[in-house]
Short mmCIF file of C-alpha atoms in Angstrom, two decimals:
data_model
loop_
_atom_site.label_atom_id
_atom_site.label_comp_id
_atom_site.label_asym_id
_atom_site.label_seq_id
_atom_site.Cartn_x
_atom_site.Cartn_y
_atom_site.Cartn_z
CA UNK A 1 -0.66 18.86 23.02
CA UNK A 2 0.42 15.25 23.16
CA UNK A 3 1.47 15.04 19.49
CA UNK A 4 3.60 17.72 17.85
CA UNK A 5 2.65 18.90 14.33
CA UNK A 6 4.97 16.71 12.21
CA UNK A 7 3.81 13.53 13.97
CA UNK A 8 0.22 14.62 13.60
CA UNK A 9 0.78 14.96 9.86
CA UNK A 10 2.14 11.41 9.75
CA UNK A 11 -0.85 10.01 11.63
CA UNK A 12 -3.24 11.84 9.28
CA UNK A 13 -1.36 10.38 6.32
CA UNK A 14 -1.69 6.90 7.83
CA UNK A 15 -5.42 7.35 8.40
CA UNK A 16 -5.75 8.46 4.78
CA UNK A 17 -3.87 5.36 3.61
CA UNK A 18 -6.18 3.23 5.76
CA UNK A 19 -9.25 4.61 3.98
CA UNK A 20 -7.94 4.16 0.42
CA UNK A 21 -9.60 1.40 -1.57
CA UNK A 22 -6.77 -1.07 -1.98
CA UNK A 23 -6.32 -4.79 -1.58
CA UNK A 24 -5.85 -5.49 2.17
CA UNK A 25 -2.65 -7.51 1.72
CA UNK A 26 -1.07 -4.64 -0.19
CA UNK A 27 -2.14 -2.23 2.55
CA UNK A 28 -0.54 -4.49 5.14
CA UNK A 29 2.74 -4.44 3.24
CA UNK A 30 2.58 -0.65 2.88
CA UNK A 31 2.07 -0.24 6.63
CA UNK A 32 4.90 -2.67 7.36
CA UNK A 33 7.24 -0.76 5.07
CA UNK A 34 6.26 2.57 6.65
CA UNK A 35 6.73 1.09 10.12
CA UNK A 36 10.23 -0.04 9.16
CA UNK A 37 11.07 3.42 7.83
CA UNK A 38 9.78 5.13 10.97
CA UNK A 39 11.72 2.72 13.16
CA UNK A 40 14.95 3.39 11.23
CA UNK A 41 14.42 7.13 11.65
CA UNK A 42 13.83 6.75 15.40
CA UNK A 43 10.07 7.34 15.44
CA UNK A 44 9.16 4.37 17.66
CA UNK A 45 5.59 5.52 18.38
CA UNK A 46 4.74 5.91 14.70
CA UNK A 47 6.37 2.57 13.89
CA UNK A 48 4.27 0.82 16.56
CA UNK A 49 1.16 2.56 15.21
CA UNK A 50 1.91 1.31 11.67
CA UNK A 51 2.52 -2.20 12.96
CA UNK A 52 -0.74 -2.14 14.91
CA UNK A 53 -2.68 -1.05 11.82
CA UNK A 54 -1.08 -3.78 9.74
CA UNK A 55 -1.78 -6.34 12.47
CA UNK A 56 -5.43 -5.33 12.61
CA UNK A 57 -5.76 -5.75 8.84
CA UNK A 58 -3.91 -9.08 8.88
CA UNK A 59 -6.20 -10.43 11.60
CA UNK A 60 -9.28 -9.36 9.64
CA UNK A 61 -7.94 -11.01 6.48
CA UNK A 62 -6.62 -14.13 8.19
CA UNK A 63 -3.16 -13.64 6.69
CA UNK A 64 -1.17 -15.86 9.04
CA UNK A 65 2.19 -15.44 7.27
CA UNK A 66 1.89 -11.65 7.45
CA UNK A 67 0.92 -11.85 11.13
CA UNK A 68 4.14 -13.78 11.77
CA UNK A 69 6.16 -11.05 10.05
CA UNK A 70 4.43 -8.36 12.08
CA UNK A 71 4.99 -10.20 15.36
CA UNK A 72 8.71 -10.61 14.54
CA UNK A 73 9.04 -6.87 13.99
CA UNK A 74 7.10 -5.95 17.12
CA UNK A 75 9.21 -8.13 19.43
#
């Protein structure tokens, strides 16, 4: 298996958060916050996944200021 069970749980949780009906800008902030938490705990792959989800939402919404924040965290 390429993902061990705890990480799989986190990705399922993220997919669930993606499908919740919520304002896109709030979702972006939630994914950014989760990405920061995962990065602090050493889960680089999950952090990048959160940042990619938030970037995808920000591009769809045209939220330029949030895209700048995401790009700063990714670099």
